[in-house]
Coordinates of C-alpha atoms and ligand atoms in Angstrom, one line a residue:
I25 CA 0.0 0.0 0.0
T26 CA 2.8 2.4 0.8
E27 CA 4.1 2.5 -2.7
F28 CA 0.8 3.7 -3.9
I29 CA 0.6 6.2 -1.1
F30 CA 4.0 7.6 -1.8
N31 CA 3.2 8.1 -5.5
C32 CA 0.6 10.6 -4.3
L33 CA 3.0 12.6 -2.2
P34 CA 4.5 15.9 -3.1
W35 CA 7.9 15.3 -4.7
R36 CA 9.9 17.2 -2.0
Y37 CA 9.0 14.7 0.6
C38 CA 10.5 11.9 -1.4
M39 CA 13.9 13.5 -1.4
N40 CA 14.8 12.3 2.1
S41 CA 15.1 8.6 2.0
N42 CA 15.5 8.4 5.8
L43 CA 12.2 10.2 6.2
Q44 CA 10.6 8.1 3.6
S45 CA 11.6 4.8 5.1
F46 CA 10.5 6.0 8.6
V47 CA 7.0 6.9 7.3
N48 CA 6.9 3.7 5.3
N49 CA 7.7 1.5 8.3
C50 CA 5.1 3.2 10.5
A51 CA 2.5 2.8 7.7
E52 CA 3.3 -0.9 7.3
I53 CA 2.8 -1.5 10.9
A54 CA -0.3 0.7 11.7
K55 CA -2.0 0.1 8.3
P56 CA -3.8 3.4 7.8
D57 CA -6.3 3.9 5.0
K58 CA -4.6 7.1 4.0
I59 CA -1.4 9.2 4.7
E60 CA -1.6 12.9 4.9
W61 CA 1.4 15.1 5.1
I62 CA 1.0 18.2 7.3
T63 CA 2.2 21.2 5.3
G64 CA 1.3 23.8 7.9
N65 CA -1.0 25.4 5.4
G66 CA -4.0 27.2 6.9
D67 CA -6.5 25.6 4.6
Q68 CA -5.3 22.2 5.5
L69 CA -5.5 22.8 9.2
E70 CA -9.0 24.3 8.8
S71 CA -10.3 21.3 6.9
L72 CA -8.8 19.0 9.6
A73 CA -10.6 21.1 12.2
K74 CA -13.9 20.6 10.3
I75 CA -13.4 16.9 10.2
A76 CA -12.7 16.8 14.0
M77 CA -15.9 18.8 14.5
S78 CA -17.9 16.4 12.5
T79 CA -16.8 13.5 14.5
G80 CA -17.1 15.3 17.9
E81 CA -13.4 15.2 18.6
M82 CA -13.5 19.0 18.8
I83 CA -16.2 21.4 19.6
K84 CA -16.0 24.8 17.9
L85 CA -16.4 27.6 20.5
N86 CA -18.0 31.1 20.1
E87 CA -16.3 32.7 17.1
E88 CA -16.8 36.2 18.3
L89 CA -15.7 35.7 21.9
L90 CA -13.1 32.9 21.3
P91 CA -12.1 33.1 17.6
N92 CA -10.7 29.9 16.2
C93 CA -10.9 28.1 19.6
Y94 CA -12.0 24.6 20.3
L95 CA -12.9 22.4 23.2
H96 CA -11.6 18.8 23.2
R97 CA -12.7 16.1 25.7
S98 CA -10.3 13.3 26.4
A99 CA -11.4 9.8 27.3
L100 CA -12.3 9.6 30.9
N101 CA -9.4 7.3 31.7
D102 CA -6.9 9.5 29.9
V103 CA -6.5 12.8 31.7
A104 CA -2.8 13.1 32.8
R105 CA 0.7 11.8 32.2
V106 CA 1.1 8.2 33.1
E107 CA 4.5 7.9 34.7
G108 CA 4.0 4.3 35.6
R109 CA 3.6 3.4 31.9
T110 CA 6.4 5.7 30.6
Y111 CA 9.6 3.9 29.8
I112 CA 13.2 4.6 28.8
C113 CA 14.3 1.8 26.5
C114 CA 18.1 1.7 26.3
R115 CA 20.3 -1.3 25.9
K116 CA 21.6 -1.3 29.4
E117 CA 19.2 -1.0 32.3
E118 CA 21.7 0.9 34.3
D119 CA 21.6 3.7 31.8
A120 CA 17.9 4.3 32.5
G121 CA 18.8 4.5 36.2
P122 CA 16.8 4.0 39.4
T123 CA 14.2 6.7 38.7
N124 CA 13.0 5.5 35.3
N125 CA 11.0 2.5 34.2
W126 CA 13.2 0.5 31.9
M127 CA 12.5 -1.9 29.1
D128 CA 14.9 -3.7 26.8
P129 CA 14.6 -2.0 23.4
E130 CA 14.1 -5.2 21.4
K131 CA 11.4 -6.4 23.7
A132 CA 9.7 -2.9 23.7
Y133 CA 9.8 -2.7 19.8
S134 CA 8.3 -6.2 19.5
M135 CA 5.6 -5.6 22.1
L136 CA 4.7 -2.2 20.7
T137 CA 4.7 -3.4 17.1
G138 CA 2.0 -5.9 18.2
I139 CA 0.0 -3.1 19.8
F140 CA 0.4 -0.7 16.8
D141 CA -0.4 -3.5 14.3
G142 CA -3.3 -2.3 12.3
A143 CA -4.1 0.4 14.9
M144 CA -4.8 3.0 12.2
K145 CA -7.1 0.8 10.0
G146 CA -9.9 2.9 8.8
R147 CA -8.1 6.1 9.8
T148 CA -5.7 8.6 8.3
M149 CA -2.1 8.7 9.4
Y150 CA -0.8 12.3 9.7
V151 CA 2.9 13.1 9.3
I152 CA 3.9 16.2 11.2
P153 CA 7.3 17.7 10.5
Y154 CA 8.1 20.0 13.4
S155 CA 11.0 22.0 14.8
M156 CA 11.7 22.5 18.5
G157 CA 13.1 26.0 18.6
P158 CA 13.0 28.6 15.8
I159 CA 13.5 26.9 12.4
G160 CA 17.1 27.0 11.5
S161 CA 18.5 28.1 14.8
P162 CA 21.7 26.3 15.9
F163 CA 19.8 25.5 19.1
S164 CA 16.9 23.9 17.3
K165 CA 16.1 20.2 16.5
I166 CA 13.7 18.6 14.2
G167 CA 11.2 15.9 14.9
I168 CA 8.6 14.0 12.8
E169 CA 5.5 12.9 14.6
I170 CA 3.2 10.4 13.1
T171 CA -0.2 10.3 14.6
D172 CA -3.8 9.3 13.9
S173 CA -5.2 12.1 16.0
I174 CA -6.3 15.5 14.5
Y175 CA -6.2 16.9 18.1
V176 CA -2.5 16.1 18.1
V177 CA -2.0 17.7 14.7
L178 CA -3.8 20.9 15.7
S179 CA -2.1 21.0 19.1
M180 CA 1.3 20.5 17.6
N181 CA 0.6 23.4 15.3
I182 CA 0.2 25.5 18.4
M183 CA 3.0 24.1 20.5
T184 CA 5.7 23.8 17.9
R185 CA 6.7 25.2 14.5
I186 CA 5.4 22.7 11.9
G187 CA 5.1 22.1 8.2
D188 CA 7.0 22.4 4.9
E189 CA 9.6 24.8 6.1
V190 CA 10.8 22.2 8.6
V191 CA 11.2 19.6 5.8
R192 CA 13.1 22.1 3.8
Q193 CA 15.4 22.7 6.8
L194 CA 15.8 19.0 7.3
G195 CA 17.0 18.4 3.7
D196 CA 18.3 14.9 3.3
S197 CA 19.6 14.7 6.9
N198 CA 18.8 11.7 9.1
D199 CA 19.0 13.8 12.2
F200 CA 15.4 13.9 13.3
V201 CA 13.5 12.4 16.2
R202 CA 11.1 9.7 15.1
G203 CA 7.8 10.0 16.9
F204 CA 5.1 7.3 16.3
H205 CA 1.8 7.9 18.0
S206 CA -1.5 6.2 17.8
K207 CA -4.5 6.6 20.0
A208 CA -5.4 3.0 19.1
E209 CA -8.3 2.1 21.3
L210 CA -7.3 4.4 24.2
N211 CA -7.0 1.2 26.2
E212 CA -5.3 1.9 29.6
E213 CA -4.0 -1.7 29.8
N214 CA -2.0 -1.2 26.6
R215 CA -1.0 2.4 27.1
Y216 CA 2.8 2.9 26.7
I217 CA 5.0 5.9 26.3
C218 CA 8.3 4.5 25.3
H219 CA 11.5 6.4 24.5
F220 CA 14.5 5.0 22.7
P221 CA 17.2 7.6 23.3
E222 CA 19.8 5.5 21.4
D223 CA 17.6 5.5 18.3
N224 CA 16.2 9.0 18.5
A225 CA 12.7 7.4 18.7
I226 CA 9.5 7.7 20.7
W227 CA 6.5 5.3 20.5
S228 CA 3.4 6.4 22.3
V229 CA 0.2 4.4 22.1
N230 CA -3.3 4.2 23.5
S231 CA -3.3 7.8 25.0
G232 CA -4.6 11.1 23.7
Y233 CA -3.5 13.2 26.7
G234 CA -1.2 16.1 25.7
G235 CA 1.8 15.2 27.9
N236 CA 1.8 11.7 26.5
V237 CA 1.1 12.5 22.9
L238 CA 2.4 15.9 21.9
L239 CA 5.7 14.2 21.3
G240 CA 7.7 17.4 20.8
K241 CA 7.1 18.4 24.5
K242 CA 8.0 16.1 27.3
C243 CA 9.0 13.1 25.2
F244 CA 11.4 14.9 22.9
A245 CA 12.3 18.3 24.4
L246 CA 13.0 16.7 27.8
R247 CA 13.5 13.0 27.8
I248 CA 15.2 12.5 24.4
A249 CA 16.8 16.0 24.5
S250 CA 18.3 15.5 28.0
Y251 CA 20.1 12.4 26.6
Q252 CA 21.3 14.3 23.5
A253 CA 22.3 17.3 25.7
R254 CA 24.5 15.2 27.9
N255 CA 26.3 13.7 24.8
E256 CA 26.6 17.1 23.2
G257 CA 27.5 19.3 26.2
W258 CA 24.3 21.2 26.9
M259 CA 21.2 20.9 29.1
A260 CA 17.5 20.2 28.5
E261 CA 15.6 21.3 31.6
H262 CA 12.0 21.5 32.9
M263 CA 12.3 25.3 33.4
L264 CA 10.5 28.5 32.6
I265 CA 12.5 31.4 31.3
L266 CA 11.7 35.0 32.1
G267 CA 13.2 38.4 31.7
I268 CA 13.1 40.9 34.5
T269 CA 13.6 44.5 33.6
K270 CA 14.6 46.7 36.5
P271 CA 14.2 50.5 36.7
D272 CA 17.7 50.8 35.1
G273 CA 16.1 49.5 31.9
I274 CA 18.3 46.5 31.8
T275 CA 16.7 43.1 31.4
R276 CA 18.2 40.1 33.2
Y277 CA 17.1 36.5 32.6
I278 CA 16.1 33.8 35.0
A279 CA 15.3 30.1 34.5
A280 CA 13.3 28.3 37.1
A281 CA 12.5 24.6 37.6
F282 CA 9.3 23.7 39.5
P283 CA 7.5 20.4 39.3
S284 CA 4.4 20.2 37.2
A285 CA 1.5 22.4 38.2
C286 CA 3.5 24.4 40.7
G287 CA 3.1 27.8 39.0
K288 CA 5.8 28.0 36.3
T289 CA 3.3 29.6 33.9
N290 CA 2.2 32.0 36.6
L291 CA 5.8 33.1 37.5
A292 CA 6.8 33.3 33.8
M293 CA 4.0 35.8 33.1
L294 CA 4.0 37.6 36.4
I295 CA 2.6 41.2 36.5
P296 CA 4.4 43.3 39.1
P297 CA 2.3 45.1 41.7
E298 CA 1.5 48.8 41.2
G299 CA 4.4 50.1 43.2
Y300 CA 6.9 48.1 41.1
L301 CA 5.2 49.0 37.8
A302 CA 5.5 52.6 38.7
K303 CA 9.2 52.2 39.3
G304 CA 9.7 50.7 35.9
Y305 CA 9.8 46.9 36.7
K306 CA 8.6 44.6 33.9
I307 CA 8.5 40.8 33.4
T308 CA 8.7 39.3 29.9
T309 CA 8.1 35.6 29.1
V310 CA 10.5 33.6 27.1
G311 CA 9.1 30.2 28.1
D312 CA 6.9 28.6 30.7
D313 CA 7.9 24.9 30.8
I314 CA 11.1 23.9 28.9
A315 CA 14.6 25.5 28.6
W316 CA 17.3 24.3 26.3
I317 CA 20.5 25.7 27.8
R318 CA 23.9 26.0 26.1
P319 CA 27.2 27.2 27.4
K320 CA 28.9 30.0 25.4
D321 CA 31.9 32.1 26.5
G322 CA 31.6 30.6 30.0
Y323 CA 28.0 31.8 30.3
L324 CA 24.7 29.8 30.0
Y325 CA 22.2 30.8 27.3
A326 CA 18.6 29.5 27.4
L327 CA 16.1 29.0 24.6
N328 CA 12.5 27.9 24.8
P329 CA 12.1 25.1 22.2
E330 CA 8.3 25.4 22.3
N331 CA 6.0 27.7 20.4
G332 CA 3.0 27.8 22.8
F333 CA 1.8 27.1 26.3
F334 CA 0.2 23.9 27.5
G335 CA -1.1 25.4 30.8
V336 CA -3.2 24.2 33.7
A337 CA -6.6 25.9 33.4
P338 CA -8.1 25.7 36.9
G339 CA -7.0 28.7 39.0
T340 CA -6.0 30.7 35.9
N341 CA -8.0 34.0 36.1
A342 CA -7.8 37.7 35.4
K343 CA -6.0 38.2 38.8
S344 CA -3.7 35.2 39.1
N345 CA -2.5 35.3 35.5
P346 CA -4.1 37.8 33.1
N347 CA -1.4 37.2 30.5
A348 CA -2.1 33.5 30.4
L349 CA -5.8 34.1 30.2
A350 CA -5.3 36.6 27.4
S351 CA -3.1 34.1 25.5
T352 CA -6.1 31.7 25.4
R353 CA -8.6 34.2 23.8
K354 CA -7.9 33.1 20.2
N355 CA -6.5 30.2 18.2
S356 CA -6.5 28.0 21.3
I357 CA -7.6 24.5 22.3
F358 CA -9.1 23.8 25.7
T359 CA -9.1 20.2 27.0
N360 CA -11.5 18.9 29.7
V361 CA -12.9 22.2 30.9
V362 CA -16.6 23.2 31.4
L363 CA -18.7 24.2 28.4
N364 CA -21.0 27.1 28.9
K365 CA -24.0 26.1 26.8
D366 CA -25.6 29.6 26.8
N367 CA -22.8 31.3 24.9
N368 CA -20.6 28.4 23.8
T369 CA -17.5 29.5 25.8
V370 CA -15.5 27.7 28.4
W371 CA -15.1 27.9 32.2
W372 CA -13.1 26.3 34.9
E373 CA -12.8 26.4 38.7
G374 CA -11.1 29.5 39.7
M375 CA -11.8 31.5 36.5
D376 CA -14.4 33.7 38.2
K377 CA -17.1 33.5 40.8
N378 CA -19.8 32.9 38.1
P379 CA -20.0 29.3 37.1
P380 CA -22.3 28.9 34.1
V381 CA -25.8 27.6 35.0
N382 CA -26.5 26.0 31.7
A383 CA -23.4 23.9 31.4
E384 CA -21.6 20.6 30.7
N385 CA -18.8 19.3 32.8
W386 CA -15.5 18.0 31.4
K387 CA -17.1 14.7 30.7
G388 CA -19.8 16.3 28.6
E389 CA -22.5 15.6 31.2
K390 CA -25.1 18.2 32.2
W391 CA -23.5 20.0 35.2
D392 CA -25.0 22.0 38.0
Y393 CA -22.3 23.6 40.1
R394 CA -24.7 23.8 43.0
D395 CA -24.3 20.1 43.6
G396 CA -20.7 20.8 44.7
S397 CA -19.0 18.7 42.0
K398 CA -16.1 20.1 40.0
G399 CA -16.9 21.0 36.4
A400 CA -13.4 21.1 35.0
H401 CA -10.9 18.3 35.5
P402 CA -8.2 19.4 37.9
N403 CA -5.6 18.8 35.2
S404 CA -7.7 20.4 32.4
R405 CA -5.6 22.4 30.1
F406 CA -5.3 25.2 27.5
T407 CA -3.0 25.0 24.5
A408 CA -2.3 28.6 23.4
P409 CA 0.1 30.2 20.9
A410 CA 3.0 32.1 22.5
V411 CA 2.4 35.0 20.1
N412 CA -0.9 35.7 21.9
C413 CA 0.9 36.4 25.2
P414 CA 0.8 40.1 25.9
C415 CA 4.2 39.9 27.8
I416 CA 6.0 37.6 25.3
S417 CA 9.7 38.5 25.3
P418 CA 11.2 40.3 22.3
E419 CA 13.9 37.6 22.7
F420 CA 11.4 34.7 22.3
E421 CA 12.6 34.0 18.7
N422 CA 16.2 34.8 19.3
P423 CA 18.0 31.8 17.8
E424 CA 20.9 32.2 20.3
G425 CA 18.7 32.2 23.4
V426 CA 19.1 34.6 26.4
R427 CA 22.0 34.8 28.9
L428 CA 21.0 33.5 32.3
S429 CA 21.8 35.5 35.5
A430 CA 20.1 33.0 37.9
I431 CA 18.6 29.6 38.1
I432 CA 15.8 28.9 40.6
F433 CA 14.6 25.6 42.0
G434 CA 11.4 25.3 43.9
G435 CA 8.4 23.3 44.9
R436 CA 5.4 23.1 47.1
R437 CA 6.4 22.7 50.7
A438 CA 4.0 23.5 53.4
R439 CA 6.9 23.6 55.8
T440 CA 10.7 23.3 55.9
A441 CA 11.9 25.2 52.8
P442 CA 12.1 29.0 53.4
L443 CA 10.7 31.6 51.0
V444 CA 14.0 31.9 49.3
Y445 CA 17.7 31.1 49.8
Q446 CA 20.8 31.2 47.7
S447 CA 23.1 28.2 47.4
F448 CA 26.7 28.7 48.5
D449 CA 28.0 28.1 44.9
W450 CA 27.2 26.0 41.8
E451 CA 28.1 22.7 43.3
N452 CA 26.0 23.4 46.4
G453 CA 23.2 24.6 44.0
V454 CA 23.3 21.3 42.2
F455 CA 23.0 19.6 45.6
V456 CA 19.9 21.8 46.3
G457 CA 18.4 20.9 43.0
S458 CA 19.2 17.2 43.4
A459 CA 17.3 17.2 46.7
M460 CA 14.3 19.2 45.6
A461 CA 11.0 17.9 47.0
S462 CA 7.4 18.9 46.3
E463 CA 3.9 17.8 47.2
T464 CA 2.4 16.0 44.2
T465 CA -0.3 17.6 41.9
A466 CA -2.9 16.4 39.4
A467 CA -0.5 16.7 36.4
A468 CA 0.3 13.0 36.7
T469 CA -1.9 10.1 37.7
G470 CA -1.6 9.1 41.3
A471 CA -2.1 10.5 44.8
V472 CA -2.1 14.3 45.2
G473 CA -0.4 16.1 48.0
V474 CA 2.3 13.5 48.8
L475 CA 5.8 14.8 49.3
R476 CA 8.2 13.3 46.8
R477 CA 11.8 14.1 45.8
D478 CA 11.8 15.5 42.3
P479 CA 15.4 16.5 41.5
M480 CA 15.5 19.6 39.3
A481 CA 11.8 18.9 38.6
M482 CA 13.1 16.3 36.1
L483 CA 12.1 13.1 37.9
P484 CA 9.5 12.2 35.3
F485 CA 11.5 13.7 32.4
C486 CA 15.2 12.7 32.6
G487 CA 16.0 10.4 29.7
Y488 CA 19.0 8.6 31.4
N489 CA 20.5 7.7 34.7
M490 CA 19.8 10.6 37.1
G491 CA 23.1 10.0 38.8
D492 CA 24.8 10.7 35.5
Y493 CA 22.5 13.7 35.1
F494 CA 23.8 15.2 38.4
A495 CA 27.4 14.6 37.2
H496 CA 26.5 16.4 34.0
W497 CA 25.3 19.4 36.0
L498 CA 28.5 19.4 38.0
E499 CA 30.6 19.3 34.9
I500 CA 28.7 22.2 33.3
G501 CA 29.7 24.3 36.4
R502 CA 33.3 23.1 36.3
K503 CA 33.7 24.0 32.6
N504 CA 32.0 27.4 32.6
K505 CA 33.3 30.3 34.6
N506 CA 30.2 32.5 34.5
V507 CA 27.4 30.1 35.3
P508 CA 24.3 31.6 36.8
K509 CA 23.8 31.7 40.6
I510 CA 21.5 29.1 42.0
F511 CA 18.5 29.8 44.3
N512 CA 15.7 27.9 45.9
V513 CA 12.2 29.3 46.5
N514 CA 9.0 28.1 48.1
W515 CA 5.8 30.2 47.7
F516 CA 3.7 27.6 49.4
R517 CA 4.5 27.8 53.1
T518 CA 1.3 27.5 55.2
D519 CA 0.3 28.6 58.7
N520 CA -1.3 26.4 61.3
E521 CA -4.7 26.8 59.6
G522 CA -3.3 25.6 56.3
K523 CA -3.4 29.1 54.7
F524 CA -0.6 30.3 52.5
I525 CA 1.6 32.8 54.3
W526 CA 3.2 34.4 51.2
P527 CA 0.8 36.1 48.8
G528 CA 2.6 34.8 45.7
F529 CA 1.7 35.6 42.1
G530 CA 2.7 39.2 41.2
D531 CA 4.3 39.7 44.6
N532 CA 6.9 37.1 43.8
I533 CA 8.7 39.9 42.0
R534 CA 9.8 41.0 45.5
V535 CA 11.8 37.8 45.8
L536 CA 13.1 37.9 42.2
D537 CA 14.3 41.4 42.9
W538 CA 16.4 40.2 45.8
I539 CA 17.7 37.3 43.7
I540 CA 18.9 39.7 40.9
D541 CA 20.5 42.0 43.5
R542 CA 22.3 39.1 45.0
C543 CA 23.6 38.1 41.5
E544 CA 24.9 41.6 41.1
G545 CA 26.4 41.9 44.6
K546 CA 23.9 44.5 45.6
A547 CA 22.0 42.8 48.4
D548 CA 22.8 41.5 51.9
A549 CA 22.2 38.1 53.2
I550 CA 22.8 36.0 56.2
E551 CA 24.7 32.7 56.1
T552 CA 22.7 29.7 57.4
P553 CA 23.5 26.0 57.2
I554 CA 21.4 25.7 54.0
G555 CA 22.6 28.8 52.2
Y556 CA 22.3 32.6 52.1
L557 CA 18.9 33.9 53.3
P558 CA 17.7 37.5 53.1
R559 CA 17.0 39.2 56.4
P560 CA 13.3 40.1 56.6
E561 CA 14.2 43.8 55.9
D562 CA 15.9 42.7 52.7
I563 CA 12.6 41.8 51.1
N564 CA 10.5 44.8 50.1
I565 CA 7.0 44.4 51.6
E566 CA 5.8 47.9 50.9
G567 CA 2.1 47.7 50.1
L568 CA 1.8 44.1 51.2
D569 CA -0.5 42.7 53.8
I570 CA 2.1 40.6 55.6
S571 CA 3.5 41.1 59.1
Q572 CA 7.3 41.3 59.8
E573 CA 6.7 38.3 62.1
A574 CA 5.1 36.2 59.4
L575 CA 7.9 37.2 57.0
R576 CA 10.4 36.3 59.6
E577 CA 8.7 32.9 60.1
I578 CA 9.1 32.0 56.4
L579 CA 12.7 33.2 56.4
T580 CA 13.8 30.9 59.2
V581 CA 15.7 27.6 58.9
D582 CA 14.1 25.2 61.5
K583 CA 16.8 23.1 63.0
E584 CA 14.7 20.0 63.7
M585 CA 13.0 20.1 60.3
W586 CA 16.3 20.4 58.6
R587 CA 17.8 17.5 60.6
K588 CA 14.9 15.4 59.3
E589 CA 15.3 16.8 55.8
A590 CA 19.0 15.8 55.8
A591 CA 18.2 12.3 56.9
D592 CA 15.5 12.1 54.2
I593 CA 18.0 13.3 51.5
R594 CA 20.4 10.6 52.7
E595 CA 17.6 8.0 52.1
H596 CA 16.8 9.6 48.7
Y597 CA 20.5 9.5 47.7
K598 CA 20.8 5.8 48.5
K599 CA 19.0 4.8 45.3
F600 CA 21.7 6.2 43.1
G601 CA 24.3 3.9 44.5
D602 CA 27.8 4.5 43.2
K603 CA 26.3 6.7 40.4
L604 CA 25.9 9.5 43.0
P605 CA 28.7 12.0 42.4
Q606 CA 31.1 12.2 45.3
E607 CA 30.6 16.0 45.3
L608 CA 27.0 15.6 46.3
A609 CA 27.7 13.0 49.0
T610 CA 30.1 15.6 50.4
Q611 CA 27.6 18.4 50.1
L612 CA 25.1 16.3 52.2
E613 CA 27.8 15.7 54.8
N614 CA 28.6 19.4 54.9
L615 CA 24.9 20.1 55.5
E616 CA 24.7 17.6 58.3
N617 CA 27.9 19.0 59.9
R618 CA 27.0 22.6 59.7
H619 CA 23.9 22.2 61.9
P620 CA 25.4 22.0 65.4
H621 CA 27.6 25.0 64.7
V622 CA 25.4 27.5 63.1
L623 CA 22.0 26.9 64.5
Ligands
OXD724 C1 3.3 19.8 31.9 C2 3.7 18.9 33.0 O1 2.3 19.6 31.3 O2 4.8 19.1 33.6 O3 4.0 20.8 31.7 O4 3.0 17.9 33.3
MN725 MN1 5.9 20.7 32.7

């Protein structure tokens, strides 16, 4: 069948024999009725949207209020990343490491070939050429995703740069990531997200959830790319990138790693409070989820490989993140949110205080908010083009990336971690990142609110042995003289009633301000066993409703809690065995030893 199909293809696609044989092989296994190449052309995308509307896969929303926007509902059993079914398939189990599921590549290919066999019968197979990063940038990399889902095609069009131009850029090169996706029957039992870093390949089957199927995102830009980055001397990280412009008019750049659904999008799009705006502070967004970071002249430069935002909808509102909300007002796709039947728009918990009365919940059932049930799924999402974002950085398309002043780690910790601290140096910063912990969220299946160690927020995304990953971080610091300073933040400390102490959102600029001043040697700090902390008076709380006492509380290092923390890190480190770099073992000892003296 494939010979016939190829005869119908535009000639330029036939130029690259590697590409041809990849598509051929996938078609032979999945046996689609038809193959369609995605050119990126507007007419093609529009007609695909029409097909998706006719099958119910997408619901067109109000053209006046939400032009060119759609609602998509996933299968009920398919609403988040499935870490338990996500595999790194490399030849040696040790190379996947203790934090990844591992499968032997031969075994994985043979099992998956069985599941993919005939999975696209009666369907069209779409071939999406895409670039992670601006097309042609030396930072960028090309992928080809094969899929039988129009939702995937339209979402990839938002999240990446797709189409003919990418194929032209690829030329006859064999350097592309081979992504093979089929929703198959959306059967949970046969759902697999498998990565073959040694082959530049990803096979994803029986899911339609963004994080599992938009293969450019987590699968390529983090899992495969982290492996490539280690071999090639750069870094692929789960980080937002923002620019902070100070009253002096100079913009500094910060990258920050927080686990999924801990506010990366909110921090990346922060709007400073009035007083700060008046002084001339401004935040611009380079990225909200992924940073590809390369050393140059001893500095680190970061680029966002994505072209859109795949953000968590609940809690996004005109106050918490007006920029994200504005980004979703056209050319966007919403997944698993509430449908307002009166005006054909969408709603989610935390959007405003007026849930629609005539509405359908994320499952498509008639929904009455008064019965107390949630209308949107807690992991419901928007997929919005970056160009829509009012505060998108002028450097967003810069093919060289932006030079980083600081790297921030953070997570949700009701206790223990203070509002902010600075690591003693790069090596100590790597220690801080390696020990990062956060209470789990709805972004992945499993229990919510459980504390887990999530090093550099990469636990679910590191494509190789995490011990080697720590070593790679250390090496980057050794080889580059002007690496960013490393900090840790925690916006989520609660009081005895469980209420957040720090206001967060726009007021987080008060902390970023201290961070930048520290980078430039302009702010004071006190030395504690865990790093440098601001004194309460070093954080500007003008116009804030927080007492000095409360601020003092979130800026203290509790001796007992940190003793427990150190013991828990020791436990966490055990799983890396002799892959744990000696430097980090020493860092832990240093932390343990500093306690009796300083506290
Ligand atoms: C995401 C995630 O969707 O981390 O960004 O799960
Ligand atoms: Mn993420």
